[in-house]
PDB file of C-alpha atoms in Angstrom:
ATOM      1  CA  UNK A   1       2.797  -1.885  38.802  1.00  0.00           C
ATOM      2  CA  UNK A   2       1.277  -1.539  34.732  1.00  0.00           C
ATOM      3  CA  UNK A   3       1.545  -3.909  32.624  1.00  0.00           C
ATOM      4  CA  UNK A   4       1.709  -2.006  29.592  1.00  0.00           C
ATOM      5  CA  UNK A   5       3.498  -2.647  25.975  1.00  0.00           C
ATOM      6  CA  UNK A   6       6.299  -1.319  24.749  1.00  0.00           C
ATOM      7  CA  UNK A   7       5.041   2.280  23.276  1.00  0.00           C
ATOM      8  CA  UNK A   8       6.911   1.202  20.295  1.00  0.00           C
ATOM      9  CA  UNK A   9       4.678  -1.547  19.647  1.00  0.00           C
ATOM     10  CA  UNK A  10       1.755   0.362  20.045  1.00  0.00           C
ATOM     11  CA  UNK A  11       3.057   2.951  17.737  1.00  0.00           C
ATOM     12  CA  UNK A  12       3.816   0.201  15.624  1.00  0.00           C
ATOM     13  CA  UNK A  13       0.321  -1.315  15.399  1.00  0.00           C
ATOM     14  CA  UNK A  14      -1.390   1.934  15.508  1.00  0.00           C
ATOM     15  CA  UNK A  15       0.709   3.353  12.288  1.00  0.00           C
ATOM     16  CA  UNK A  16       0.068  -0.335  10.666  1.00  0.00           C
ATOM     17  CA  UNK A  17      -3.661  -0.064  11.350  1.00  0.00           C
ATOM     18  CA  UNK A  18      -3.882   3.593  10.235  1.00  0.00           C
ATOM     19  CA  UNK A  19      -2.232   2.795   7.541  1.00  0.00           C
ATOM     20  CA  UNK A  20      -3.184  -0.570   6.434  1.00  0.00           C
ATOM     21  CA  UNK A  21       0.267  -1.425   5.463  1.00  0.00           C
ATOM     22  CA  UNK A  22       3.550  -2.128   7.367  1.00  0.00           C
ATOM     23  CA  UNK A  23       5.941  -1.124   4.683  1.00  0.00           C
ATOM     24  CA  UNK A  24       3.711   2.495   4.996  1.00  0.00           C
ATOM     25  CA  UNK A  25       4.097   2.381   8.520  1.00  0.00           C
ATOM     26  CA  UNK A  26       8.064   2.200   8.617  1.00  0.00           C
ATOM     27  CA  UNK A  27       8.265   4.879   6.232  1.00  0.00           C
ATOM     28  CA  UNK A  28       6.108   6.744   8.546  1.00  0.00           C
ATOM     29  CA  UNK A  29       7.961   5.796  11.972  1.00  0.00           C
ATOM     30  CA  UNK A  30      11.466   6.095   9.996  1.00  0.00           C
ATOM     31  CA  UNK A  31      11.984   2.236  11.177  1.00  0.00           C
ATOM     32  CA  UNK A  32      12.619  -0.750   9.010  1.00  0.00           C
ATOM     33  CA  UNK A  33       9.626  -2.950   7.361  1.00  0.00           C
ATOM     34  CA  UNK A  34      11.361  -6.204   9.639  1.00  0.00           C
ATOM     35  CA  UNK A  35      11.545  -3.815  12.698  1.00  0.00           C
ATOM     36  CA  UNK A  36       7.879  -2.608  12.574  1.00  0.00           C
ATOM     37  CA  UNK A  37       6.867  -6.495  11.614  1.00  0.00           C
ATOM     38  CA  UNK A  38       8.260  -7.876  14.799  1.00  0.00           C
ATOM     39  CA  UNK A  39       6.666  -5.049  17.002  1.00  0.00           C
ATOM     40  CA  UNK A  40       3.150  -5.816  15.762  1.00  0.00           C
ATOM     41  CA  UNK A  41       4.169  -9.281  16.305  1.00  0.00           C
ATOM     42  CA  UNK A  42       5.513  -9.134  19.378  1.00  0.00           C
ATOM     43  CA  UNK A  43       2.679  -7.408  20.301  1.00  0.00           C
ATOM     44  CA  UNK A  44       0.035  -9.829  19.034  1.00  0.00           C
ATOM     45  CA  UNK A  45       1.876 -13.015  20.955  1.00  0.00           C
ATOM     46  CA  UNK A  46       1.707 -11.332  24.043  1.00  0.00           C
ATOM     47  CA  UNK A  47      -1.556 -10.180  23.902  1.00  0.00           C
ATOM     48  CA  UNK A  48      -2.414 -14.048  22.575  1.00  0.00           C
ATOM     49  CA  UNK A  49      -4.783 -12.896  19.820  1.00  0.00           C
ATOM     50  CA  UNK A  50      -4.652 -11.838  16.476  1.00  0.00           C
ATOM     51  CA  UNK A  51      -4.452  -8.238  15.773  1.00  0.00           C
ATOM     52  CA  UNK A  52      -4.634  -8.124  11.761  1.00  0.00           C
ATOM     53  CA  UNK A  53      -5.133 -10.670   9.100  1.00  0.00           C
ATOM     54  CA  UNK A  54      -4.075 -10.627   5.126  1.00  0.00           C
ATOM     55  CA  UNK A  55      -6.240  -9.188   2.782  1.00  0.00           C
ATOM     56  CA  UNK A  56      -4.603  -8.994  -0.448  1.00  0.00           C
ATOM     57  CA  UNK A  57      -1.925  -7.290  -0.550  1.00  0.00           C
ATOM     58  CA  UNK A  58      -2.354  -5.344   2.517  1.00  0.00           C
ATOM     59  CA  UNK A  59      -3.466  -5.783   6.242  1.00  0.00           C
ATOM     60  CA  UNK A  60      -6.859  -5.819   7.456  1.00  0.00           C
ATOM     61  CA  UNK A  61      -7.805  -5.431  11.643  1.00  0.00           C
ATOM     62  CA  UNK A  62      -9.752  -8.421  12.894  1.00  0.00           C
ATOM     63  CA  UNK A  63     -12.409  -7.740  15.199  1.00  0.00           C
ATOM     64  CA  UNK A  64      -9.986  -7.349  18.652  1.00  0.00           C
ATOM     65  CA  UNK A  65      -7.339  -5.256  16.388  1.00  0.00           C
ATOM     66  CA  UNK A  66     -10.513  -2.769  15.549  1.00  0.00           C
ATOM     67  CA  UNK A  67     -11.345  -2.714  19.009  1.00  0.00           C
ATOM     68  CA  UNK A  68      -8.107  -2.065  20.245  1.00  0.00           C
ATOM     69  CA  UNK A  69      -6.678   0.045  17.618  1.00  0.00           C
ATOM     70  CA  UNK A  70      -9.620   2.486  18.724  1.00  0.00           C
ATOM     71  CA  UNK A  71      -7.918   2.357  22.150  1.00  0.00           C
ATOM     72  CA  UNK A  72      -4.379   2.897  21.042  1.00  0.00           C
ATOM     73  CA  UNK A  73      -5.501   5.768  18.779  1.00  0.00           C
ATOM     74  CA  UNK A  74      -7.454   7.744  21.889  1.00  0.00           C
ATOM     75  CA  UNK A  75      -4.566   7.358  23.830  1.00  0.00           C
ATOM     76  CA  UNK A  76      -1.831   8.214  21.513  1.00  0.00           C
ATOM     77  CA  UNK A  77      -3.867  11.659  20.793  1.00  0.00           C
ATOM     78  CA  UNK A  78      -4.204  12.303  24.175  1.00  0.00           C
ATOM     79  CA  UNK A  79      -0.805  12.060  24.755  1.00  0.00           C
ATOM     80  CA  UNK A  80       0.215  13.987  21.854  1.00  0.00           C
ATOM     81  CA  UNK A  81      -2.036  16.968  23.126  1.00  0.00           C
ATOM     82  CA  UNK A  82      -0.784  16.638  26.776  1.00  0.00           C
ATOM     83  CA  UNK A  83       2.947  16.973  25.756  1.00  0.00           C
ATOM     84  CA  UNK A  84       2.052  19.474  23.166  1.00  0.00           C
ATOM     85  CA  UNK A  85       0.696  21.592  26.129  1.00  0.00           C
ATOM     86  CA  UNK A  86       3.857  21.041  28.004  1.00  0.00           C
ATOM     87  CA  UNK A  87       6.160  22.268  25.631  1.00  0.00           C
ATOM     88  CA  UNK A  88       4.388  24.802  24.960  1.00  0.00           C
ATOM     89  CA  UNK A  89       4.439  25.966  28.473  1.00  0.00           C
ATOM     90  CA  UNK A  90       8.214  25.166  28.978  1.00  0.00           C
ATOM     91  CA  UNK A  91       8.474  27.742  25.359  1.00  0.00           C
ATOM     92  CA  UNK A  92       6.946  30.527  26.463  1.00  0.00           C
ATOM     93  CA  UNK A  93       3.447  32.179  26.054  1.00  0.00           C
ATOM     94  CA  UNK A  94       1.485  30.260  23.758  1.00  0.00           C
ATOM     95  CA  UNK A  95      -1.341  29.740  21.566  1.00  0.00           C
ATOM     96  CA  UNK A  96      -1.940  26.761  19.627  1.00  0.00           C
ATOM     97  CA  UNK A  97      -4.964  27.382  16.802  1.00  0.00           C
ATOM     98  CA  UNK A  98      -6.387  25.032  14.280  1.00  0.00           C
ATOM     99  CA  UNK A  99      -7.869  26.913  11.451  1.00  0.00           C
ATOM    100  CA  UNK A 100      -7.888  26.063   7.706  1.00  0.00           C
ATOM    101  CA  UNK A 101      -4.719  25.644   5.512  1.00  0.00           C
ATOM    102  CA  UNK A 102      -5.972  28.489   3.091  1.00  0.00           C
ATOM    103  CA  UNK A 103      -7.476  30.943   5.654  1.00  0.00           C
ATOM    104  CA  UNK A 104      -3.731  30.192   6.986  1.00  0.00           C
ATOM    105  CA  UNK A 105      -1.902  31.405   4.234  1.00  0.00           C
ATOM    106  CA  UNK A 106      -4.477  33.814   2.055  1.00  0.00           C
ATOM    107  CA  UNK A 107      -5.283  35.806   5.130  1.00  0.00           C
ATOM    108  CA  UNK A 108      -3.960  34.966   8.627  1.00  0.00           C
ATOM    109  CA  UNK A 109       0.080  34.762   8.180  1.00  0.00           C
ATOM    110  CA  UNK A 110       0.156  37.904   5.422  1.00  0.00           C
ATOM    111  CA  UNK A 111      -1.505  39.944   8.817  1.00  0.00           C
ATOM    112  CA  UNK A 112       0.329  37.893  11.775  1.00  0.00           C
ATOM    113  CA  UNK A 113       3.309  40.637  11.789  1.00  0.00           C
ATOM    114  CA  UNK A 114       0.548  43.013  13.251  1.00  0.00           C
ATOM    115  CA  UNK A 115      -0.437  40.996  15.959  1.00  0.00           C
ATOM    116  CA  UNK A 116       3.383  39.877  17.299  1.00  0.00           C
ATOM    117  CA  UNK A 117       3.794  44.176  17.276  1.00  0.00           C
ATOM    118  CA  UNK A 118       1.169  44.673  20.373  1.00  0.00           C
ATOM    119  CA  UNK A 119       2.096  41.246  21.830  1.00  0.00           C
ATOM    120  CA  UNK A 120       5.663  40.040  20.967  1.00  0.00           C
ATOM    121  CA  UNK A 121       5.831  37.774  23.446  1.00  0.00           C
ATOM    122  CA  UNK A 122       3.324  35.419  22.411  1.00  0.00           C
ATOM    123  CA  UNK A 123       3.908  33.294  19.996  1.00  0.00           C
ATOM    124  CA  UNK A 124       0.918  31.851  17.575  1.00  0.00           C
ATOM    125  CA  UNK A 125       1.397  28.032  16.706  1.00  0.00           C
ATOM    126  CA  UNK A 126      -0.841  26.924  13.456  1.00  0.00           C
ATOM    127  CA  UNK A 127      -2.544  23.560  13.121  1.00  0.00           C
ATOM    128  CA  UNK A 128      -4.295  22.996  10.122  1.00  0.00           C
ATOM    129  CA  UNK A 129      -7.563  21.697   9.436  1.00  0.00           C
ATOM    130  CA  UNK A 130      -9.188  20.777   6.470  1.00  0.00           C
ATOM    131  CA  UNK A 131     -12.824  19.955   5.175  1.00  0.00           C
ATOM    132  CA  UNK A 132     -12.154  17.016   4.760  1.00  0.00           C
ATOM    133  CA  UNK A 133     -11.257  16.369   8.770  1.00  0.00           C
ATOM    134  CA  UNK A 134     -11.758  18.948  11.241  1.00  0.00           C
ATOM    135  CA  UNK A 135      -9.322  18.090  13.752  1.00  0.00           C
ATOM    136  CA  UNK A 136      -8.597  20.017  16.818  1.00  0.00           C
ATOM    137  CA  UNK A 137      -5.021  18.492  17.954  1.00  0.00           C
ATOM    138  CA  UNK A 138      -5.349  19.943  21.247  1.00  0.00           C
ATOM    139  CA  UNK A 139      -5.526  23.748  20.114  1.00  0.00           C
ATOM    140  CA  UNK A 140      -6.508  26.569  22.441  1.00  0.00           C
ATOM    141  CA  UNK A 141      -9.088  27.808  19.463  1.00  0.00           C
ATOM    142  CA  UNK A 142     -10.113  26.225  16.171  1.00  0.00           C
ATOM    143  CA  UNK A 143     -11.658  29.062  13.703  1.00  0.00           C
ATOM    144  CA  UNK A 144     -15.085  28.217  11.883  1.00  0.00           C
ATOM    145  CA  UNK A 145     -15.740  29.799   8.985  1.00  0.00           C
ATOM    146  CA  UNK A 146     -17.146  27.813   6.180  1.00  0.00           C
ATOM    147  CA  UNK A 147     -20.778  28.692   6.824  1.00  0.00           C
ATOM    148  CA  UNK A 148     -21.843  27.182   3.680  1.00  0.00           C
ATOM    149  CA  UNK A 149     -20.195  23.659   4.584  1.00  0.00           C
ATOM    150  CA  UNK A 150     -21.610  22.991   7.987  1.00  0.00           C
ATOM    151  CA  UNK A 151     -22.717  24.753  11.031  1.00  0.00           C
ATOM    152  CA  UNK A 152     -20.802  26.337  13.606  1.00  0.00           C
ATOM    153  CA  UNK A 153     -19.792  23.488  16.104  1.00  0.00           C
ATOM    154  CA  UNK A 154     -20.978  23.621  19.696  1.00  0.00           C
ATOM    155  CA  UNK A 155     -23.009  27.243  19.237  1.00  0.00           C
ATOM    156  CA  UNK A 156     -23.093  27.522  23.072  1.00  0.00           C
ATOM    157  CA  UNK A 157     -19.416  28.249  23.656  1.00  0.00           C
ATOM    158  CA  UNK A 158     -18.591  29.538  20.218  1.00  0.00           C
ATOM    159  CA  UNK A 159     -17.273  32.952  20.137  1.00  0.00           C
ATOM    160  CA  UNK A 160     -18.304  35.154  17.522  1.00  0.00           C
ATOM    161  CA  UNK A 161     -15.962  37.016  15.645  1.00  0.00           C
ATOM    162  CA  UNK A 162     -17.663  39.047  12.724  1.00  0.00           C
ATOM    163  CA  UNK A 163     -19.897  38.066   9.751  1.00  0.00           C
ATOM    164  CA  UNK A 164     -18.641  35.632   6.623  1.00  0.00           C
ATOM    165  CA  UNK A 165     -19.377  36.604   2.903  1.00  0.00           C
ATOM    166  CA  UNK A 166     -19.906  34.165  -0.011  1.00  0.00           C
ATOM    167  CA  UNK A 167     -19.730  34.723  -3.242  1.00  0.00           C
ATOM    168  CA  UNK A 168     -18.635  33.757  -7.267  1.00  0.00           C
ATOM    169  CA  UNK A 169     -15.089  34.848  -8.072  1.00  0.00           C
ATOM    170  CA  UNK A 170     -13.742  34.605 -11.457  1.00  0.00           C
ATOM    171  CA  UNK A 171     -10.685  35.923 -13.532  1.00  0.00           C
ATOM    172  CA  UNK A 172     -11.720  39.704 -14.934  1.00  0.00           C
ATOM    173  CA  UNK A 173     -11.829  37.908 -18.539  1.00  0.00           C
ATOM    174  CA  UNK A 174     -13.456  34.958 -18.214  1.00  0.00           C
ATOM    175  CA  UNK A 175     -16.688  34.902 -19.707  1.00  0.00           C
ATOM    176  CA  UNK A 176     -19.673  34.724 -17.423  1.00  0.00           C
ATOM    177  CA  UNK A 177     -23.089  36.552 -17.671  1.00  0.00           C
ATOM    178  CA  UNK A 178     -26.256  37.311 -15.214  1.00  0.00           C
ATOM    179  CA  UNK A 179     -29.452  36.870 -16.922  1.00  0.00           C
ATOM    180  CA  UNK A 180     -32.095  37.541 -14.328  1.00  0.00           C
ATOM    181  CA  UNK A 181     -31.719  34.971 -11.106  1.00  0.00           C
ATOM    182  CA  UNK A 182     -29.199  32.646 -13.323  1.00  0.00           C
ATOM    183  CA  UNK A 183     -25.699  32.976 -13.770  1.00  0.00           C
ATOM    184  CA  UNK A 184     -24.256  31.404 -16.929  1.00  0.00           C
ATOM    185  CA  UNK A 185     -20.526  29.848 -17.267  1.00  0.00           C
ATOM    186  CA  UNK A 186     -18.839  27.383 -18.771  1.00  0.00           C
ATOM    187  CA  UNK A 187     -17.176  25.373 -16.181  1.00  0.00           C
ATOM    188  CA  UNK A 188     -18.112  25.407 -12.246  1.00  0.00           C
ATOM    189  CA  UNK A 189     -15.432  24.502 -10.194  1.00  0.00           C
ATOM    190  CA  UNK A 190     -16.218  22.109  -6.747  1.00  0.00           C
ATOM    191  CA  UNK A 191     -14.679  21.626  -3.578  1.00  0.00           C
ATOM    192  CA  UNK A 192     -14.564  17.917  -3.878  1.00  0.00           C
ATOM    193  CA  UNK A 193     -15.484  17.726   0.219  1.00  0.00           C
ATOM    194  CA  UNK A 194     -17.822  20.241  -0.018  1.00  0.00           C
ATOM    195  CA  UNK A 195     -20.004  19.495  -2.777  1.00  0.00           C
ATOM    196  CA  UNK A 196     -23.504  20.557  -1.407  1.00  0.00           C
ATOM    197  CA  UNK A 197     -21.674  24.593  -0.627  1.00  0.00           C
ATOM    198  CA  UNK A 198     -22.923  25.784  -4.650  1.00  0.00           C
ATOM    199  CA  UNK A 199     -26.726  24.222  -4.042  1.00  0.00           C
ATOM    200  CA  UNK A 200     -25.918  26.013  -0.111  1.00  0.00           C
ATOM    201  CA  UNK A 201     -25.219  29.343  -2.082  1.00  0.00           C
ATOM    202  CA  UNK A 202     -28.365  28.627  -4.628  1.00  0.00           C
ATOM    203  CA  UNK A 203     -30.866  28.692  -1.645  1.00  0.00           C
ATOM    204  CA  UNK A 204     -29.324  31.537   0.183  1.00  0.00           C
ATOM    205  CA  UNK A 205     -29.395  34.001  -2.651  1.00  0.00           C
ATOM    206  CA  UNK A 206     -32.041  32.746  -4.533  1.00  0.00           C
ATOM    207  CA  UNK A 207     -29.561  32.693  -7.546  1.00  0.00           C
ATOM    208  CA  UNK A 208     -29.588  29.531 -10.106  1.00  0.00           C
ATOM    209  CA  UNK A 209     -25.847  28.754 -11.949  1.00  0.00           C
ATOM    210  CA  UNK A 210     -26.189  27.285 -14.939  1.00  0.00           C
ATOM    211  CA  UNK A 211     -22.370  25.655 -16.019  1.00  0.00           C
ATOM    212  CA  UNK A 212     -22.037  23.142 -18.773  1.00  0.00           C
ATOM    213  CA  UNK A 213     -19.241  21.641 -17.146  1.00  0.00           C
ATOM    214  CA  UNK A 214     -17.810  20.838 -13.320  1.00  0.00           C
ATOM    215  CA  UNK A 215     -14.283  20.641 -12.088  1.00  0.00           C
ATOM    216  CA  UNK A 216     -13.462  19.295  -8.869  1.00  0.00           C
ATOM    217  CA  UNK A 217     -10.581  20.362  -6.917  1.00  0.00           C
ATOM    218  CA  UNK A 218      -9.564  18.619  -3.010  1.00  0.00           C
ATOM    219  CA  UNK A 219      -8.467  22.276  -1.503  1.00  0.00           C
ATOM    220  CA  UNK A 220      -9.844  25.996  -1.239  1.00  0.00           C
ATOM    221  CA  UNK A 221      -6.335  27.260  -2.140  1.00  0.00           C
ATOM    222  CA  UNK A 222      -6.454  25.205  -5.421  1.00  0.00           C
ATOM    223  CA  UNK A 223     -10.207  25.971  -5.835  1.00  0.00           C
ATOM    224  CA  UNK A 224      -9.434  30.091  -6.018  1.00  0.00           C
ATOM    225  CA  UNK A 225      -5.688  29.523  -8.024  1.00  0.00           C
ATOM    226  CA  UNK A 226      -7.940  27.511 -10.903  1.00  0.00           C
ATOM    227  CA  UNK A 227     -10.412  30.863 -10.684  1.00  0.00           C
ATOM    228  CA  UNK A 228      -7.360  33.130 -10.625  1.00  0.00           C
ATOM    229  CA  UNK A 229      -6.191  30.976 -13.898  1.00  0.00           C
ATOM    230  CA  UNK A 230      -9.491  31.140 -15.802  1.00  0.00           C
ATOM    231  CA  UNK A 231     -10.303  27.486 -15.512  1.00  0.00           C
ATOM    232  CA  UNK A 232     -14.017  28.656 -14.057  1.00  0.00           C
ATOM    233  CA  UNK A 233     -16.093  30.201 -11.061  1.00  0.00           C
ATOM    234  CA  UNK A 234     -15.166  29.895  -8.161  1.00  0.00           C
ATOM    235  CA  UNK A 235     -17.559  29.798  -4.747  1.00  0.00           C
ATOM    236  CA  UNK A 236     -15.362  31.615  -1.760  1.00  0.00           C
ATOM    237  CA  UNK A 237     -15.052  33.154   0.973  1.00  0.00           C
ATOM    238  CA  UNK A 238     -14.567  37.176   1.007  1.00  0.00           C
ATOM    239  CA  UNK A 239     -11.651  37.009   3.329  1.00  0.00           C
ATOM    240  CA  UNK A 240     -10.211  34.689   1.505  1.00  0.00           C
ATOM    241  CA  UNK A 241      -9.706  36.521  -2.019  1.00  0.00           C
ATOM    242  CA  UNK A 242      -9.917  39.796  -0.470  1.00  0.00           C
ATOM    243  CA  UNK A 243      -6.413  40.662  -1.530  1.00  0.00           C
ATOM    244  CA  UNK A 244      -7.206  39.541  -5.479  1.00  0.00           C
ATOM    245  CA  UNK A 245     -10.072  41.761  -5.497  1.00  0.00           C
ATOM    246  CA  UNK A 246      -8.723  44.690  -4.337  1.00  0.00           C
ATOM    247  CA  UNK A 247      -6.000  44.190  -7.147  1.00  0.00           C
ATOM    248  CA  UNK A 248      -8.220  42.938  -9.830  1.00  0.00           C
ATOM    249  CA  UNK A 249      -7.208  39.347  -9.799  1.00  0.00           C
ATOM    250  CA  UNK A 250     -10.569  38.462  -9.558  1.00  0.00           C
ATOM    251  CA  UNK A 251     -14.147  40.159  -9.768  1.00  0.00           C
ATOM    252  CA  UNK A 252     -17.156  39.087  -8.260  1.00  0.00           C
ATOM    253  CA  UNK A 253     -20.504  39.316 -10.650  1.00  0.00           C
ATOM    254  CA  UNK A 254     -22.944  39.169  -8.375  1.00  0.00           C
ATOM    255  CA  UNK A 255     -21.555  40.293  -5.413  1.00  0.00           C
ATOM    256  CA  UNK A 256     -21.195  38.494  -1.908  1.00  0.00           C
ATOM    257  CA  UNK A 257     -23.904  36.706   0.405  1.00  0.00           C
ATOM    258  CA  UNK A 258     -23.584  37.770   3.847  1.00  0.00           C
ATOM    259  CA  UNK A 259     -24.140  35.538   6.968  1.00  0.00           C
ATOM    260  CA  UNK A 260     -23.776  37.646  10.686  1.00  0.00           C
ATOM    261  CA  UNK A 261     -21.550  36.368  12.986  1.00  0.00           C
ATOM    262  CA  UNK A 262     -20.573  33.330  10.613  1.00  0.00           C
ATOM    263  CA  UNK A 263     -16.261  33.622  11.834  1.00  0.00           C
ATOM    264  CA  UNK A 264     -16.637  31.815  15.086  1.00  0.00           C
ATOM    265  CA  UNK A 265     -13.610  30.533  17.057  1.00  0.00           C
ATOM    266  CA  UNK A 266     -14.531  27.266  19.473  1.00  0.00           C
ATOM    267  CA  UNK A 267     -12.189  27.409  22.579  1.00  0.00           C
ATOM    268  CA  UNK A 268     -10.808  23.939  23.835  1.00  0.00           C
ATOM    269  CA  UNK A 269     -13.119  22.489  26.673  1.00  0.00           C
ATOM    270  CA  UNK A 270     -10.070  20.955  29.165  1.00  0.00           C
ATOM    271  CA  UNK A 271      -8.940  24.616  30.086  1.00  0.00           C
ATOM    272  CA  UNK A 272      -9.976  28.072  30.725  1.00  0.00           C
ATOM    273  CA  UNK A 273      -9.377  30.606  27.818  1.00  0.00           C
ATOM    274  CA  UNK A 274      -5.449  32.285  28.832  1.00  0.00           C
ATOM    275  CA  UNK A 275      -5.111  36.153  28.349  1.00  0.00           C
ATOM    276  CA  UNK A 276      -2.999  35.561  25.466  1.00  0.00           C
ATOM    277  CA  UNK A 277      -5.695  33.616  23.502  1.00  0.00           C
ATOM    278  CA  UNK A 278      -8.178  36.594  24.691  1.00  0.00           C
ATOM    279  CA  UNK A 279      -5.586  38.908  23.001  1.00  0.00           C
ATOM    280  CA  UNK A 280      -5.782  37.396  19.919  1.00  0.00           C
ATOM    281  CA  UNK A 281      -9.238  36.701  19.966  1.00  0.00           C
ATOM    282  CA  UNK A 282      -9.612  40.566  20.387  1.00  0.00           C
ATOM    283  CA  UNK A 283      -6.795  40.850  17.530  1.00  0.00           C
ATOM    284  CA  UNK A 284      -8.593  39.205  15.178  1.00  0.00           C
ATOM    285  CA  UNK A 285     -12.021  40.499  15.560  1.00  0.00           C
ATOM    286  CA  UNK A 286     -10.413  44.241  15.258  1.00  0.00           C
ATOM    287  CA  UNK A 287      -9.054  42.763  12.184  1.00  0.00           C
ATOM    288  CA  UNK A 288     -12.197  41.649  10.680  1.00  0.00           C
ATOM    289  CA  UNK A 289     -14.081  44.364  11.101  1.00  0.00           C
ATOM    290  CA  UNK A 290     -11.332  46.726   9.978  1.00  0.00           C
ATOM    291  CA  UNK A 291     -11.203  44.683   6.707  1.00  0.00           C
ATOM    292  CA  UNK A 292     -15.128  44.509   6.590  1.00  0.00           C
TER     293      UNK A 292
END
């Protein structure tokens, strides 16, 4: 027999700890701030030790709520990912891929039609990642990209999918200029997670920018709209603004940096790749290098 809490309470205490606030965590769970109060409570008496203790205005984990809120959390994603697998079996063919929120919608979903044409009876569930935390949630892939962020993760079962293309985008009228191995403008915009991608791009191309101002932005999708706008340059991903080159949304003025075999997709290590993800795998690359 287990002598296990209430998964309430641990859902409780895991949303509070996450969170460092019970009134958060009901709004989260969709319970009452008195309801999620006497589930960490309840949870704390029966365990006989104090999970949190007031700091300020908030909550703070005492040494045995850190502990075991690391628990809680590992167990809670596992769980998550085991019945996310389940119901995707019980749906149908599946595949479940994390890839960035801008890839997502500049690139992927515009070109998704074409894939459900040779296989429509697979379905493609999207989780999105972001630079500021790569998370997997239990997907079959997870695309890498962003070769001037950080390296492809685990390069022994990555599988490549085509080369990746930086470059500076800006709006046709804003006013940049190339004099010699510098590139003047008056405001560089930043990833705000990414910060070290522009000195990334400097020491690939060999290219200095010179900007008299930054602007920070906490997404790739706002970083290119603020280029399309004329706010600045912008440092992007080919694939990614493909579409507003092609119409003249955007020019690049020194072109784009190439790095081979940069689009990588990292398969999930608790299971065997299924046909279906092979499909799309195969998809994608065909796409890629179509679009090349």
């Amino acid at each position: 027999m287990r002598h296990l809490p209430p998964l309430s309470s641990l859902r409780a205490f895991e949303a509070a700890a996450r969170l460092g606030s019970v009134t958060r965590a009901a709004d989260e769970l969709g319970r009452t701030h008195g309801a999620v109060s006497r589930q960490v409570r309840a949870l704390q008496e029966q365990a006989g030790t104090a999970l949190f203790e007031k700091a300020g205005t908030g909550l703070r984990l005492t040494p045995a709520g850190e502990a075991f809120r690391t628990v809680v959390a590992g167990v809670l994603d596992d769980l998550e990912r085991g019945y996310r697998r389940l119901r995707d079996a019980g749906q149908g063919t599946t595949i479940h891929l994390a890839c960035g929120a801008t890839f997502a919608m500049r690139w992927l979903v515009p070109r998704l039609s074409g894939f459900y044409r040779e296989r429509p009876t697979v379905q493609v569930r999207l989780s999105m990642t972001s630079a500021r935390e790569i998370r997997d949630d239990g997907a079959d892939l997870v695309l890498s990209w962003d070769r001037l962020a950080r390296p492809i993760r685990d390069e022994a079962r990555a599988i490549r999918l085509g080369d990746v293309a930086f470059g500076v985008v800006c709006a046709p009228d804003y006013p940049v200029r190339a004099e010699g191995g510098r590139l003047v403008a008056g405001t560089r915009i930043l990833h705000e997670y990414t910060p070290h991608s522009w000195p990334a791009w400097e020491a690939a191309t060999g290219r200095q920018v010179a900007a008299e101002r930054d602007t920070a932005f906490p997404h790739n999708g706002l970083c290119i709209e603020a280029a399309l706008s004329g706010l600045g340059i912008a440092l992007v991903e080919q694939v990614l603004v493909r579409d507003d080159l092609a119409a003249g949304r955007l020019v690049a003025p020194c072109g784009f940096h190439r790095f081979p075999d940069g689009f990588a997709a990292i398969p999930a290590t608790d299971r065997p790749l299924s046909p279906a993800a092979s499909a799309f795998l195969d998809w994608l690359r065909r796409m890629l290098a179509e679009e090349a």
